[in-house]
Tab-separated table of C-alpha atoms in Angstrom:
chain	number	residue	atom	x	y	z
F	5	UNK	CA	-0.077	0.213	-0.381
F	6	UNK	CA	1.213	3.577	-1.118
F	7	UNK	CA	2.569	5.893	1.764
F	8	UNK	CA	0.422	8.940	2.004
F	9	UNK	CA	2.498	12.438	1.932
F	10	UNK	CA	1.475	15.509	3.258
F	11	UNK	CA	1.768	18.952	1.616
F	12	UNK	CA	2.968	20.152	4.825
F	13	UNK	CA	5.590	17.728	6.128
F	14	UNK	CA	7.570	14.851	3.756
F	15	UNK	CA	8.878	11.528	5.609
F	16	UNK	CA	9.842	11.180	8.833
F	17	UNK	CA	9.098	15.278	9.213
F	18	UNK	CA	11.461	17.046	6.875
F	19	UNK	CA	9.504	19.677	5.273
F	20	UNK	CA	7.403	18.926	2.333
F	21	UNK	CA	7.966	20.466	-1.261
F	22	UNK	CA	5.756	23.438	-1.080
F	23	UNK	CA	7.424	24.370	2.003
F	24	UNK	CA	10.843	23.873	0.541
F	25	UNK	CA	9.683	25.805	-2.685
F	26	UNK	CA	8.280	28.513	-0.549
F	27	UNK	CA	11.571	29.259	1.475
F	28	UNK	CA	13.471	29.183	-1.814
F	29	UNK	CA	11.639	31.585	-3.105
F	30	UNK	CA	11.530	33.882	-0.283
F	31	UNK	CA	15.471	33.694	-0.372
F	32	UNK	CA	15.438	34.352	-4.076
F	33	UNK	CA	13.739	37.637	-3.537
F	34	UNK	CA	15.660	38.601	-0.640
F	35	UNK	CA	18.820	37.970	-2.406
F	36	UNK	CA	17.821	39.686	-5.691
F	37	UNK	CA	16.499	42.874	-3.398
F	38	UNK	CA	20.134	43.184	-2.059
F	39	UNK	CA	21.504	42.805	-5.194
F	40	UNK	CA	19.169	45.833	-6.727
F	41	UNK	CA	19.888	48.263	-3.809
F	42	UNK	CA	23.567	47.754	-3.887
F	43	UNK	CA	23.612	48.474	-7.154
F	44	UNK	CA	21.139	51.177	-7.039
F	45	UNK	CA	23.105	52.904	-4.374
F	46	UNK	CA	26.553	52.613	-6.112
F	47	UNK	CA	26.197	53.378	-9.292
F	48	UNK	CA	29.453	52.504	-12.028
F	49	UNK	CA	30.023	56.386	-12.370
F	50	UNK	CA	31.036	56.491	-8.978
F	51	UNK	CA	33.752	53.895	-9.012
F	52	UNK	CA	35.337	55.273	-12.476
F	53	UNK	CA	36.627	58.703	-12.346
F	54	UNK	CA	33.916	60.679	-14.273
F	55	UNK	CA	36.835	62.631	-16.253
F	56	UNK	CA	38.745	59.056	-17.135
F	57	UNK	CA	38.630	57.528	-20.587
F	58	UNK	CA	37.015	55.041	-19.299
F	59	UNK	CA	33.828	56.440	-17.967
F	60	UNK	CA	30.896	56.177	-20.470
F	61	UNK	CA	30.141	59.407	-21.866
F	62	UNK	CA	26.784	60.583	-22.665
F	63	UNK	CA	24.481	63.654	-23.564
F	64	UNK	CA	22.222	64.661	-20.669
F	65	UNK	CA	19.372	67.149	-21.733
F	66	UNK	CA	17.206	68.899	-19.330
F	67	UNK	CA	14.401	71.391	-19.284
F	68	UNK	CA	13.103	72.850	-15.928
F	69	UNK	CA	10.272	69.979	-15.979
F	70	UNK	CA	13.358	67.040	-16.011
F	71	UNK	CA	15.071	68.971	-13.057
F	72	UNK	CA	11.641	69.615	-11.231
F	73	UNK	CA	11.019	65.292	-11.236
F	74	UNK	CA	14.665	64.233	-11.845
F	75	UNK	CA	13.206	61.936	-14.842
F	76	UNK	CA	14.041	62.496	-18.372
F	77	UNK	CA	12.368	62.197	-21.461
F	78	UNK	CA	11.371	58.504	-22.427
F	79	UNK	CA	14.517	57.208	-21.175
F	80	UNK	CA	13.427	53.229	-22.364
F	81	UNK	CA	13.991	54.506	-26.043
F	82	UNK	CA	17.152	53.692	-27.362
F	83	UNK	CA	17.654	55.803	-30.452
F	84	UNK	CA	19.051	58.869	-28.641
F	85	UNK	CA	17.679	61.813	-26.010
F	86	UNK	CA	14.813	63.396	-27.378
F	87	UNK	CA	14.470	67.126	-26.359
F	88	UNK	CA	11.307	69.290	-26.347
F	89	UNK	CA	10.658	71.614	-28.710
F	90	UNK	CA	10.677	75.517	-28.098
F	91	UNK	CA	11.948	74.684	-24.575
F	92	UNK	CA	15.152	75.928	-23.384
F	93	UNK	CA	16.890	72.804	-23.060
F	94	UNK	CA	20.424	72.643	-20.815
F	95	UNK	CA	22.890	70.360	-22.167
F	96	UNK	CA	25.971	68.661	-20.345
F	97	UNK	CA	28.202	65.924	-20.404
F	98	UNK	CA	27.626	62.851	-18.061
F	99	UNK	CA	31.491	62.872	-16.840
F	100	UNK	CA	30.834	66.975	-15.870
F	101	UNK	CA	33.491	67.936	-18.521
F	102	UNK	CA	33.766	70.989	-20.008
F	103	UNK	CA	33.602	71.170	-24.153
F	104	UNK	CA	33.618	73.324	-27.310
F	105	UNK	CA	29.833	72.757	-28.019
F	106	UNK	CA	28.666	73.011	-31.644
F	107	UNK	CA	25.412	72.547	-33.536
F	108	UNK	CA	23.699	71.944	-36.734
F	109	UNK	CA	21.857	75.051	-36.651
F	110	UNK	CA	20.291	74.591	-32.877
F	111	UNK	CA	23.439	76.295	-31.042
F	112	UNK	CA	23.984	79.705	-30.915
F	113	UNK	CA	27.872	80.307	-31.229
F	114	UNK	CA	30.675	78.210	-30.465
F	115	UNK	CA	30.838	77.846	-26.613
F	116	UNK	CA	33.516	76.512	-24.211
F	117	UNK	CA	31.391	75.333	-20.981
F	118	UNK	CA	30.097	72.371	-18.648
F	119	UNK	CA	26.826	73.360	-19.659
F	120	UNK	CA	24.812	75.252	-22.257
F	121	UNK	CA	21.451	76.219	-23.031
F	122	UNK	CA	19.710	75.723	-26.155
F	123	UNK	CA	16.298	76.220	-27.657
F	124	UNK	CA	15.393	73.775	-30.572
F	125	UNK	CA	13.068	75.367	-32.802
F	126	UNK	CA	12.565	72.769	-35.353
F	127	UNK	CA	10.921	68.994	-34.862
F	128	UNK	CA	13.501	66.266	-36.029
F	129	UNK	CA	16.721	64.965	-35.446
F	130	UNK	CA	19.761	67.656	-34.507
F	131	UNK	CA	23.455	66.905	-34.385
F	132	UNK	CA	25.275	68.430	-31.247
F	133	UNK	CA	28.893	67.877	-31.781
F	134	UNK	CA	31.484	68.496	-28.141
F	135	UNK	CA	34.812	68.851	-28.588
F	136	UNK	CA	36.715	67.677	-24.837
F	137	UNK	CA	39.567	66.960	-23.433
F	138	UNK	CA	39.589	63.317	-24.841
F	139	UNK	CA	38.661	64.500	-28.093
F	140	UNK	CA	35.356	65.260	-29.843
F	141	UNK	CA	32.157	63.287	-30.301
F	142	UNK	CA	28.622	63.761	-32.095
F	143	UNK	CA	25.393	63.099	-30.425
F	144	UNK	CA	22.062	63.178	-32.429
F	145	UNK	CA	19.041	64.481	-29.794
F	146	UNK	CA	15.344	64.314	-31.660
F	147	UNK	CA	13.377	67.159	-30.921
F	148	UNK	CA	9.738	66.603	-30.339
F	149	UNK	CA	6.500	67.905	-29.261
F	150	UNK	CA	5.682	66.765	-25.718
F	151	UNK	CA	2.390	66.728	-24.611
F	152	UNK	CA	2.559	67.260	-20.329
F	153	UNK	CA	-0.344	66.649	-18.006
F	154	UNK	CA	-2.096	70.090	-17.565
F	155	UNK	CA	-1.648	70.009	-13.652
F	156	UNK	CA	1.871	69.521	-14.114
F	157	UNK	CA	2.928	72.351	-16.224
F	158	UNK	CA	4.369	75.301	-14.943
F	159	UNK	CA	2.481	78.395	-14.356
F	160	UNK	CA	3.919	80.019	-17.233
F	161	UNK	CA	3.247	77.080	-19.269
F	162	UNK	CA	-0.463	76.646	-18.326
F	163	UNK	CA	-1.251	80.418	-18.297
F	164	UNK	CA	0.168	80.098	-21.988
F	165	UNK	CA	-1.706	77.361	-23.010
F	166	UNK	CA	-5.262	78.776	-21.510
F	167	UNK	CA	-4.855	82.087	-23.274
F	168	UNK	CA	-4.098	79.767	-26.464
F	169	UNK	CA	-7.403	78.127	-26.196
F	170	UNK	CA	-8.902	81.476	-25.603
F	171	UNK	CA	-7.255	82.925	-28.755
F	172	UNK	CA	-8.945	79.266	-30.675
F	173	UNK	CA	-12.129	80.134	-29.222
F	174	UNK	CA	-12.888	83.602	-29.355
F	175	UNK	CA	-11.350	84.817	-32.796
F	176	UNK	CA	-13.049	83.871	-35.902
F	177	UNK	CA	-11.682	82.191	-39.249
F	178	UNK	CA	-11.382	84.955	-41.130
F	179	UNK	CA	-9.435	86.797	-38.441
F	180	UNK	CA	-7.457	84.191	-37.285
F	181	UNK	CA	-6.262	83.386	-40.897
F	182	UNK	CA	-5.534	87.400	-41.099
F	183	UNK	CA	-3.607	86.851	-37.778
F	184	UNK	CA	-2.532	83.689	-37.861
F	185	UNK	CA	-1.836	82.315	-41.507
F	186	UNK	CA	-3.887	79.979	-43.827
F	187	UNK	CA	-3.692	76.823	-41.266
F	188	UNK	CA	-5.508	78.488	-38.652
F	189	UNK	CA	-8.496	76.814	-37.656
F	190	UNK	CA	-11.310	78.645	-35.335
F	191	UNK	CA	-12.997	76.416	-32.782
F	192	UNK	CA	-15.771	77.020	-35.064
F	193	UNK	CA	-14.018	75.265	-38.003
F	194	UNK	CA	-12.812	72.254	-35.829
């Protein structure tokens, strides 16, 4: 006759299979969370001197929104940094190095600094070139129209939005075309 084995205990008081699996799962979660915590609190950049040739050098793009939240626009995208059109953007190197900054029409002048402020005025890809102590690098940034949550807008941007909506609703089609050009669509036309 076959011997019955309970789920909680195995033969002769040994832990059962479910019990061992649960203990293993809890242990694995604890180990993985400890590794993740150590990795998050000790970034690779702190191990390598930022100005070293071994340090990974990438372009950091920030507007007042990224500075306020500490997050970048769409970091999961792998094709390059995204910047907001018609919003003053600060550019710097991840290593903190100063450089001579040039751009294909997006940057004004030829400036040697750790950080430059740029206003991208056209949607699409732009090249940014930085000549630093270790050499020269060219980065591609992608200027896009960024939608933001209305309640997350700065006071200035929120006011500009409501003024634009007011214009759209109160100005007729003929006057709007005269003021803003043939692409204008009044609220009545929409």
